[in-house]
mmCIF file of N, CA and C in Angstrom:
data_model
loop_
_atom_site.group_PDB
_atom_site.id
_atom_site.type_symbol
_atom_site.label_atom_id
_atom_site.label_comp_id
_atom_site.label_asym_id
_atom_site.label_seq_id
_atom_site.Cartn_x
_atom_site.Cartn_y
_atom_site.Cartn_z
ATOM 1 N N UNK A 9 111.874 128.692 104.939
ATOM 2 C CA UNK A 9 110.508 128.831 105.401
ATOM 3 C C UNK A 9 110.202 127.684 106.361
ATOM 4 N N UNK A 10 110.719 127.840 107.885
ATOM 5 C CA UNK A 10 110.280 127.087 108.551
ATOM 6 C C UNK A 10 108.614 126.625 109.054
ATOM 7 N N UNK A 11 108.203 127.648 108.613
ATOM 8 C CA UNK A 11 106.445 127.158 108.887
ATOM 9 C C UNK A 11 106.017 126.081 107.906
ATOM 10 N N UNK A 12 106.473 126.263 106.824
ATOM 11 C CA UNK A 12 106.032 125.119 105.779
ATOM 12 C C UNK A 12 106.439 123.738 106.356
ATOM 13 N N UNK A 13 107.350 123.473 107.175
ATOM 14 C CA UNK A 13 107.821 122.099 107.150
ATOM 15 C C UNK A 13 107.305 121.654 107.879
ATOM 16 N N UNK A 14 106.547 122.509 109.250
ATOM 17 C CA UNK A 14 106.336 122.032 110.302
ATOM 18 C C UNK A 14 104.536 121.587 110.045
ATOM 19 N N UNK A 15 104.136 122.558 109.176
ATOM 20 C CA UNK A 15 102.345 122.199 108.568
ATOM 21 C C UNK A 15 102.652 121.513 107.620
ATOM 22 N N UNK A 16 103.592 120.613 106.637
ATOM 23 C CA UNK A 16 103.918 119.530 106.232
ATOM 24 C C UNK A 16 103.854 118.261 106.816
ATOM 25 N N UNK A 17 104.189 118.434 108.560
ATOM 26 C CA UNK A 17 104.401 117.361 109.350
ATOM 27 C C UNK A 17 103.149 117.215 110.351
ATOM 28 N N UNK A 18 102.216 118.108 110.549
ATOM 29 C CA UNK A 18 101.207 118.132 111.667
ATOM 30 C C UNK A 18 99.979 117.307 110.580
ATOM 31 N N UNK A 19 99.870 117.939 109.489
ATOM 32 C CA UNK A 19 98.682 117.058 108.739
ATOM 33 C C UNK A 19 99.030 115.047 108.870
ATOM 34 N N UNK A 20 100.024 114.640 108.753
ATOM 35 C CA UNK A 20 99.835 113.201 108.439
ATOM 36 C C UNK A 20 99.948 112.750 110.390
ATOM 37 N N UNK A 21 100.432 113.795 111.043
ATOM 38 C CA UNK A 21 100.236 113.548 112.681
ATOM 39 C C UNK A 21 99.068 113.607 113.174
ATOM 40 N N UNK A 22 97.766 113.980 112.680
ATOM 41 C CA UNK A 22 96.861 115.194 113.551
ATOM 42 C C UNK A 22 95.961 113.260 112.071
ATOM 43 N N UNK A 23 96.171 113.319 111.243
ATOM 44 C CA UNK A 23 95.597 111.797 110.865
ATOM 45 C C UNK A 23 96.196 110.466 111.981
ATOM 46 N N UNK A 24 96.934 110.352 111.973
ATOM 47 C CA UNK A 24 97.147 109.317 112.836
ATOM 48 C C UNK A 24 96.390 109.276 114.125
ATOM 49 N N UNK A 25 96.706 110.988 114.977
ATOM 50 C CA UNK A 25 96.252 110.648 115.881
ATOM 51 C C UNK A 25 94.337 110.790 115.827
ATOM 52 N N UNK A 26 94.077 110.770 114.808
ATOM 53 C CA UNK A 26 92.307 110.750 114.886
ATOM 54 C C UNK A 26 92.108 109.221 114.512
ATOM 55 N N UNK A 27 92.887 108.415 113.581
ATOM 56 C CA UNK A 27 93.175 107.180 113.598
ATOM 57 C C UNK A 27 92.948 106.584 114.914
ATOM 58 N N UNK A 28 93.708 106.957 115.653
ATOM 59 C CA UNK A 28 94.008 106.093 116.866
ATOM 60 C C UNK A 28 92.558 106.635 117.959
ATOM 61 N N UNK A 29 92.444 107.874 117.904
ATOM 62 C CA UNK A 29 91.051 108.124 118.719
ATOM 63 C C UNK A 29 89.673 107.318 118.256
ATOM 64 N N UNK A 30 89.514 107.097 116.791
ATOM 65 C CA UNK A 30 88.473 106.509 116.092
ATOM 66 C C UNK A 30 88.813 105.002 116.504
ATOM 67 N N UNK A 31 90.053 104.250 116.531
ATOM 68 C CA UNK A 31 90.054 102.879 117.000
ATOM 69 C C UNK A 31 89.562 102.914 118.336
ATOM 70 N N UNK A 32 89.792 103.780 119.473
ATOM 71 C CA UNK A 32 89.613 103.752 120.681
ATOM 72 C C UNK A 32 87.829 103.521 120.891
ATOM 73 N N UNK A 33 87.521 104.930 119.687
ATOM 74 C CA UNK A 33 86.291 105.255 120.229
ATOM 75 C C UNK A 33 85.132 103.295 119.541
ATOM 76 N N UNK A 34 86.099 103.352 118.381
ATOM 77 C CA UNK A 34 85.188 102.203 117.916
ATOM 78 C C UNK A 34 84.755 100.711 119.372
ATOM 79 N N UNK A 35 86.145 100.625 119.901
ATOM 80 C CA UNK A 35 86.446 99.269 121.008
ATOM 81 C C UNK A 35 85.572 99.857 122.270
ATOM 82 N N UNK A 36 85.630 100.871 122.654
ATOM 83 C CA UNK A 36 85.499 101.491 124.066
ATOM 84 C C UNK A 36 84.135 101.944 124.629
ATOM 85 N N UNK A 37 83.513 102.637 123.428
ATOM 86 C CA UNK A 37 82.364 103.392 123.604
ATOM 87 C C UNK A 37 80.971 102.442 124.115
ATOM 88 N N UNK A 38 81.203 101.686 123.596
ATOM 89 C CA UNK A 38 79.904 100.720 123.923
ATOM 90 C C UNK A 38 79.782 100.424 125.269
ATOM 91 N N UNK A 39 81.604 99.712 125.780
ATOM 92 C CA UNK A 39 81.461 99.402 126.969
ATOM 93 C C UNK A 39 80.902 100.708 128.040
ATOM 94 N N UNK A 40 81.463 101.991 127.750
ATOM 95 C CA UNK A 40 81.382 102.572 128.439
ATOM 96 C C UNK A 40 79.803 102.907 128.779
ATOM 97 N N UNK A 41 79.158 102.878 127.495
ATOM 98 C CA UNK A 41 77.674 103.074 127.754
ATOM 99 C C UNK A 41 76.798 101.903 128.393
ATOM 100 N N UNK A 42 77.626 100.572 128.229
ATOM 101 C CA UNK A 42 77.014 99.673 129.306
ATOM 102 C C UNK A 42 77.274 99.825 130.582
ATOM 103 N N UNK A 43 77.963 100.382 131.166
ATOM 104 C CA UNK A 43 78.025 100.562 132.143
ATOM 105 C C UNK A 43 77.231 101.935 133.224
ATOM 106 N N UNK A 44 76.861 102.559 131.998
ATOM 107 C CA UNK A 44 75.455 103.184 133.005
ATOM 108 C C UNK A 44 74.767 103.017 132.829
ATOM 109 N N UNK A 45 74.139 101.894 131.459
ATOM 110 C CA UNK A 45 72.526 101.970 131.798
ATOM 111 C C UNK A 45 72.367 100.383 131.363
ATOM 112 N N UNK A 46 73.243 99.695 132.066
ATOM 113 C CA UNK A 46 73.440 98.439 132.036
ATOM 114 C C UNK A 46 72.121 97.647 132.406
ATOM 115 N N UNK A 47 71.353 97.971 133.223
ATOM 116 C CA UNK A 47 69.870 97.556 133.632
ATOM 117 C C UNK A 47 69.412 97.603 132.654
ATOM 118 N N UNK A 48 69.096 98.404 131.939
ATOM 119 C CA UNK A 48 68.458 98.595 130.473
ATOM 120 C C UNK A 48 68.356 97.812 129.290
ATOM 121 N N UNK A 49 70.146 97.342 129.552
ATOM 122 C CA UNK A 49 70.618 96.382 128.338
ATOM 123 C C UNK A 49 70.900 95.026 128.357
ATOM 124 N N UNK A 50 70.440 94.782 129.976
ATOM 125 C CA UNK A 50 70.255 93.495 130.455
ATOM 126 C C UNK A 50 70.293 92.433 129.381
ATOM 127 N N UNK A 51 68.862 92.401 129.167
ATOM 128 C CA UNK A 51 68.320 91.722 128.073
ATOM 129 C C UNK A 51 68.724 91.809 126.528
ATOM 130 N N UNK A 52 69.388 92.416 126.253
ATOM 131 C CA UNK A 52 69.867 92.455 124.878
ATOM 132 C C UNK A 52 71.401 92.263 124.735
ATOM 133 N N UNK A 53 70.950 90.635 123.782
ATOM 134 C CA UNK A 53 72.405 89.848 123.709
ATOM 135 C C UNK A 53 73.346 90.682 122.639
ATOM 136 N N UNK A 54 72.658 91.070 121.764
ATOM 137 C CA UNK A 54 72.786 91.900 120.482
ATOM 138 C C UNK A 54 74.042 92.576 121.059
ATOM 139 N N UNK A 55 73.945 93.455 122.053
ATOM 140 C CA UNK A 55 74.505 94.280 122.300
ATOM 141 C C UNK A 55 75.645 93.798 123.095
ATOM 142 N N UNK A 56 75.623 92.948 124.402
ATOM 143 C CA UNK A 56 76.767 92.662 124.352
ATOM 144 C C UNK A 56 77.717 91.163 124.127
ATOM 145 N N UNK A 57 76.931 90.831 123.180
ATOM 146 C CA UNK A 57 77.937 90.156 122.019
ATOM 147 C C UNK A 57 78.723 91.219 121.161
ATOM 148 N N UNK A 58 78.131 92.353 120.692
ATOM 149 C CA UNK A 58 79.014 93.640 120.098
ATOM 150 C C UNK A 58 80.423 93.671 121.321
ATOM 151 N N UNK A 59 79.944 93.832 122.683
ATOM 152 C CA UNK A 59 80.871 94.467 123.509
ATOM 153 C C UNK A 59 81.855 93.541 123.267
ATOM 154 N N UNK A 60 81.375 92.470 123.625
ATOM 155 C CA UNK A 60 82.894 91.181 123.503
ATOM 156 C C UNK A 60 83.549 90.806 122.447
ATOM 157 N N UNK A 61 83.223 91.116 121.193
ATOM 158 C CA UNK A 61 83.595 91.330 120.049
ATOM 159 C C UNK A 61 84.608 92.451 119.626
ATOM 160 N N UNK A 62 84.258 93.720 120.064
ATOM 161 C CA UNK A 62 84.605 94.657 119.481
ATOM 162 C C UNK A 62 85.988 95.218 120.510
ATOM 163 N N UNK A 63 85.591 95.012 121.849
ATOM 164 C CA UNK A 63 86.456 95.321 122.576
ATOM 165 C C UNK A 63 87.974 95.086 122.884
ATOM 166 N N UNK A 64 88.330 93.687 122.659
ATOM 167 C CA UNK A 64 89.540 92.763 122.467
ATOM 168 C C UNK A 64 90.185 93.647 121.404
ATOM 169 N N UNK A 65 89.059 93.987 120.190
ATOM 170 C CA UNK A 65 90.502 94.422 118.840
ATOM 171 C C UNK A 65 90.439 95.856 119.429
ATOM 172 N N UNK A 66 90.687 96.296 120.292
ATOM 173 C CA UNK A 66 91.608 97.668 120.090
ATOM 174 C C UNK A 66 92.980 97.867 119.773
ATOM 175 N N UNK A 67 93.541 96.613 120.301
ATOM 176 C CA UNK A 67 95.126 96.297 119.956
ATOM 177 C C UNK A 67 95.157 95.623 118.612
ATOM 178 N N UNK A 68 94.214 95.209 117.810
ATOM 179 C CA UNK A 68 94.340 95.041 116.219
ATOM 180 C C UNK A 68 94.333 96.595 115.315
ATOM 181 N N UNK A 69 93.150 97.187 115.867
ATOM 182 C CA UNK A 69 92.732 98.337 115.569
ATOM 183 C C UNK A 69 94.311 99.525 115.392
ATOM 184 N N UNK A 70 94.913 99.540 116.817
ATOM 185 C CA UNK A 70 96.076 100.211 116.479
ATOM 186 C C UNK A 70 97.528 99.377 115.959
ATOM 187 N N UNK A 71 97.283 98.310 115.755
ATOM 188 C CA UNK A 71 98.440 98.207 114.858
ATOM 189 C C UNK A 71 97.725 98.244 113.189
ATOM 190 N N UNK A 72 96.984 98.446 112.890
ATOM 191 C CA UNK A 72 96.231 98.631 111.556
ATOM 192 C C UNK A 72 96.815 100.152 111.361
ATOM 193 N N UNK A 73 96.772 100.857 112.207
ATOM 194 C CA UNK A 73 96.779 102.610 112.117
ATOM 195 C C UNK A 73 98.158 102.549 112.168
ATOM 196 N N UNK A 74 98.726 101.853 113.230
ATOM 197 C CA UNK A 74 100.832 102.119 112.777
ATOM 198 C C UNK A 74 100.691 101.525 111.924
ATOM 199 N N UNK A 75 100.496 100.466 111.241
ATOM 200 C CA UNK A 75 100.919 100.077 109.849
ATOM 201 C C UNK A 75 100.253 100.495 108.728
ATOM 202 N N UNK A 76 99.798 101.244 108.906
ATOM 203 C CA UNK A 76 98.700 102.079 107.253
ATOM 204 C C UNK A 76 99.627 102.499 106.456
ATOM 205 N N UNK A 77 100.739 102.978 106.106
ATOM 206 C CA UNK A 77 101.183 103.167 105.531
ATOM 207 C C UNK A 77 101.782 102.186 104.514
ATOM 208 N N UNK A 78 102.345 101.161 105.348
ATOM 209 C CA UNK A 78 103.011 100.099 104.564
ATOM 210 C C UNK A 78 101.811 98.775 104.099
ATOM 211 N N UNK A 79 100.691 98.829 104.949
ATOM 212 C CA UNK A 79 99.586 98.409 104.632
ATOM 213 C C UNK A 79 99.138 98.730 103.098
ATOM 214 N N UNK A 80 99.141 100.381 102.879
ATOM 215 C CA UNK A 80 98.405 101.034 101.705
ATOM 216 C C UNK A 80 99.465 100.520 100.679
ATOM 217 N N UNK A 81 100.976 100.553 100.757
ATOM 218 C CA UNK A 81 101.787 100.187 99.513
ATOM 219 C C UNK A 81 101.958 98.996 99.258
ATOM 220 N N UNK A 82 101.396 97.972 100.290
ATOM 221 C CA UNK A 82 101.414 96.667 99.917
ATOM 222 C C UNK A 82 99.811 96.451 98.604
ATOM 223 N N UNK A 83 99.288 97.047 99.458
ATOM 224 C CA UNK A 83 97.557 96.610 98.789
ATOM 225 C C UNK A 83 97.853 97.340 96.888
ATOM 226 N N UNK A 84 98.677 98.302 97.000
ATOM 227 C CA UNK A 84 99.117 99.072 95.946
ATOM 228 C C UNK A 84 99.996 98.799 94.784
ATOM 229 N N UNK A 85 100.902 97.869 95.727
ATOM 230 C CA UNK A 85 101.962 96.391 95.399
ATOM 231 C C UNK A 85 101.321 95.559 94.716
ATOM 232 N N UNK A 86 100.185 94.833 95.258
ATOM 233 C CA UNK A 86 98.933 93.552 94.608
ATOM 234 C C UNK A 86 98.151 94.022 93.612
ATOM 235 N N UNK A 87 97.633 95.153 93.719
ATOM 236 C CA UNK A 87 96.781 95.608 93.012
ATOM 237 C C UNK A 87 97.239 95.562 90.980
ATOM 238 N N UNK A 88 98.654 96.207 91.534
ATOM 239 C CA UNK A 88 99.715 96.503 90.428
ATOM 240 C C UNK A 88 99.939 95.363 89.752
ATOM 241 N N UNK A 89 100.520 94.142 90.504
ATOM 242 C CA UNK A 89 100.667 92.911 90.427
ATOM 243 C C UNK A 89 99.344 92.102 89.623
ATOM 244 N N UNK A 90 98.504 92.039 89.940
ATOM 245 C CA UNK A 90 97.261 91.424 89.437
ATOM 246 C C UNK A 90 97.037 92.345 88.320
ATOM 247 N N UNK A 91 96.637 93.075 88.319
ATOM 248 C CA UNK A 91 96.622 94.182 86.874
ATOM 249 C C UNK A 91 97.869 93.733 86.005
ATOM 250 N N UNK A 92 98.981 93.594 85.905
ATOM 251 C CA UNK A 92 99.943 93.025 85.056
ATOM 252 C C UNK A 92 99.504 91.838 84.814
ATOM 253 N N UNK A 93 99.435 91.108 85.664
ATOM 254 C CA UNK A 93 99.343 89.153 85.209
ATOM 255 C C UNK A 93 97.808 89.579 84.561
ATOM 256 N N UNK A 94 96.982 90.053 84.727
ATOM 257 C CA UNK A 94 95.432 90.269 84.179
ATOM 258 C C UNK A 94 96.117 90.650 82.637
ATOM 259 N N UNK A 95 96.772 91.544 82.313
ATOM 260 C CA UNK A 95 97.010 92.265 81.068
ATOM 261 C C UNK A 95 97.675 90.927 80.198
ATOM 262 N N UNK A 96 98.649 90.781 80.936
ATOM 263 C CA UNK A 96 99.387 89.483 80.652
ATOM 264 C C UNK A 96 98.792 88.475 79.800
ATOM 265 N N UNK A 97 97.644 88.070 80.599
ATOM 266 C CA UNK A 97 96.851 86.945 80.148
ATOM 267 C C UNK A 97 96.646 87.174 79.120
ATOM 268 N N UNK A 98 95.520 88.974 79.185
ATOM 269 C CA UNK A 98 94.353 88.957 77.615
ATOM 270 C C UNK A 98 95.864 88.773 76.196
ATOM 271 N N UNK A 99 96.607 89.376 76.708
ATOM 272 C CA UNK A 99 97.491 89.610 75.729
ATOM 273 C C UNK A 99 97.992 88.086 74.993
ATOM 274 N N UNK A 100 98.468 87.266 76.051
ATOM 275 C CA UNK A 100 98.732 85.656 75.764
ATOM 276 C C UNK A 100 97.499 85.678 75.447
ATOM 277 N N UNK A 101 96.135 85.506 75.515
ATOM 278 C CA UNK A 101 94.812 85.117 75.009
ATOM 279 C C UNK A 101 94.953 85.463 73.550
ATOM 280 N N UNK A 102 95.190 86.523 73.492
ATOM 281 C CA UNK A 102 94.538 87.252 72.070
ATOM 282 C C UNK A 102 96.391 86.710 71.010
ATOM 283 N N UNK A 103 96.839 86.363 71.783
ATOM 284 C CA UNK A 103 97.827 85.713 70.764
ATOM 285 C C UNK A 103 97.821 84.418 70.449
ATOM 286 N N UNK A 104 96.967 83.531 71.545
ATOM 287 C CA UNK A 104 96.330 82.088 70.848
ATOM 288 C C UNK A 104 94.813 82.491 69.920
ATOM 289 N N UNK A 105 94.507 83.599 70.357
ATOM 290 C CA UNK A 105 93.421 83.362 69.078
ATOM 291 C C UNK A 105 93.787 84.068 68.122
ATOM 292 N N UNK A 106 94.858 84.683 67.523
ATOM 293 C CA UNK A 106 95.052 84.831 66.362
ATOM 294 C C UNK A 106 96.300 84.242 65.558
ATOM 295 N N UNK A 107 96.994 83.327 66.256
ATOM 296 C CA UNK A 107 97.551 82.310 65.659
ATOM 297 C C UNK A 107 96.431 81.020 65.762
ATOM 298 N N UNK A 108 95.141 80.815 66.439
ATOM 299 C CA UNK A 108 93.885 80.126 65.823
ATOM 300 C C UNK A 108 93.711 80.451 64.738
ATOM 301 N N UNK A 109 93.541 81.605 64.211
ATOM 302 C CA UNK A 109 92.871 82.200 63.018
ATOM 303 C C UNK A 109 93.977 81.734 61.869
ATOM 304 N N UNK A 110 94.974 82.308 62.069
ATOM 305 C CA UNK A 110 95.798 81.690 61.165
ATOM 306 C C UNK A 110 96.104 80.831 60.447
ATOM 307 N N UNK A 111 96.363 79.635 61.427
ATOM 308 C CA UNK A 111 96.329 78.020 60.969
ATOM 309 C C UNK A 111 94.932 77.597 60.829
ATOM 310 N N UNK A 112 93.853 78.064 61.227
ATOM 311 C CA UNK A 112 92.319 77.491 60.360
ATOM 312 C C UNK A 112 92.072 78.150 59.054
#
């Protein structure tokens, strides 16, 4: 069943590439709207302090989206990690307080 493999492979493609349109649109859009009604926005620093801010990370923005994947199994990695040493602890905890109990 070649149709299955190929709508197996367009869903995590057709995410990436809205990934990468949503980074674009996040960096880009502003500038673009300053630039036609730039008279307008003269006066408002608000706005382009946003532009100079936001614009530079488009190249953060898409290496965030190529690396999401290994991004998500790292955060998944820590998460795991801290949840063990967390368990860890109560467990060492609750074994000094009931060898407390013991010897009092």
């Amino acid at each position: 069943n070649d149709n299955g493999n190929s709508n197996s492979m367009s869903r995590p493609v057709l995410l990436k590439a809205s990934l990468y349109t949503a980074s674009f649109l996040l960096c880009w859009v502003q500038y673009f709207i300053a630039n036609f009604i730039s008279d307008e926005l003269w006066h408002n620093y608000a706005y382009w302090v946003s532009i100079v801010l936001f614009n530079p990370l488009m190249g953060f923005c898409n290496c965030l989206v190529y690396h999401r994947v290994k991004i998500i199994k790292s955060v998944a990695r820590c998460r795991n990690y801290i949840s063990t040493r967390v368990k860890k602890g109560e467990e060492d905890q609750e074994k000094v307080a009931d060898t407390a109990m013991i010897t009092s």
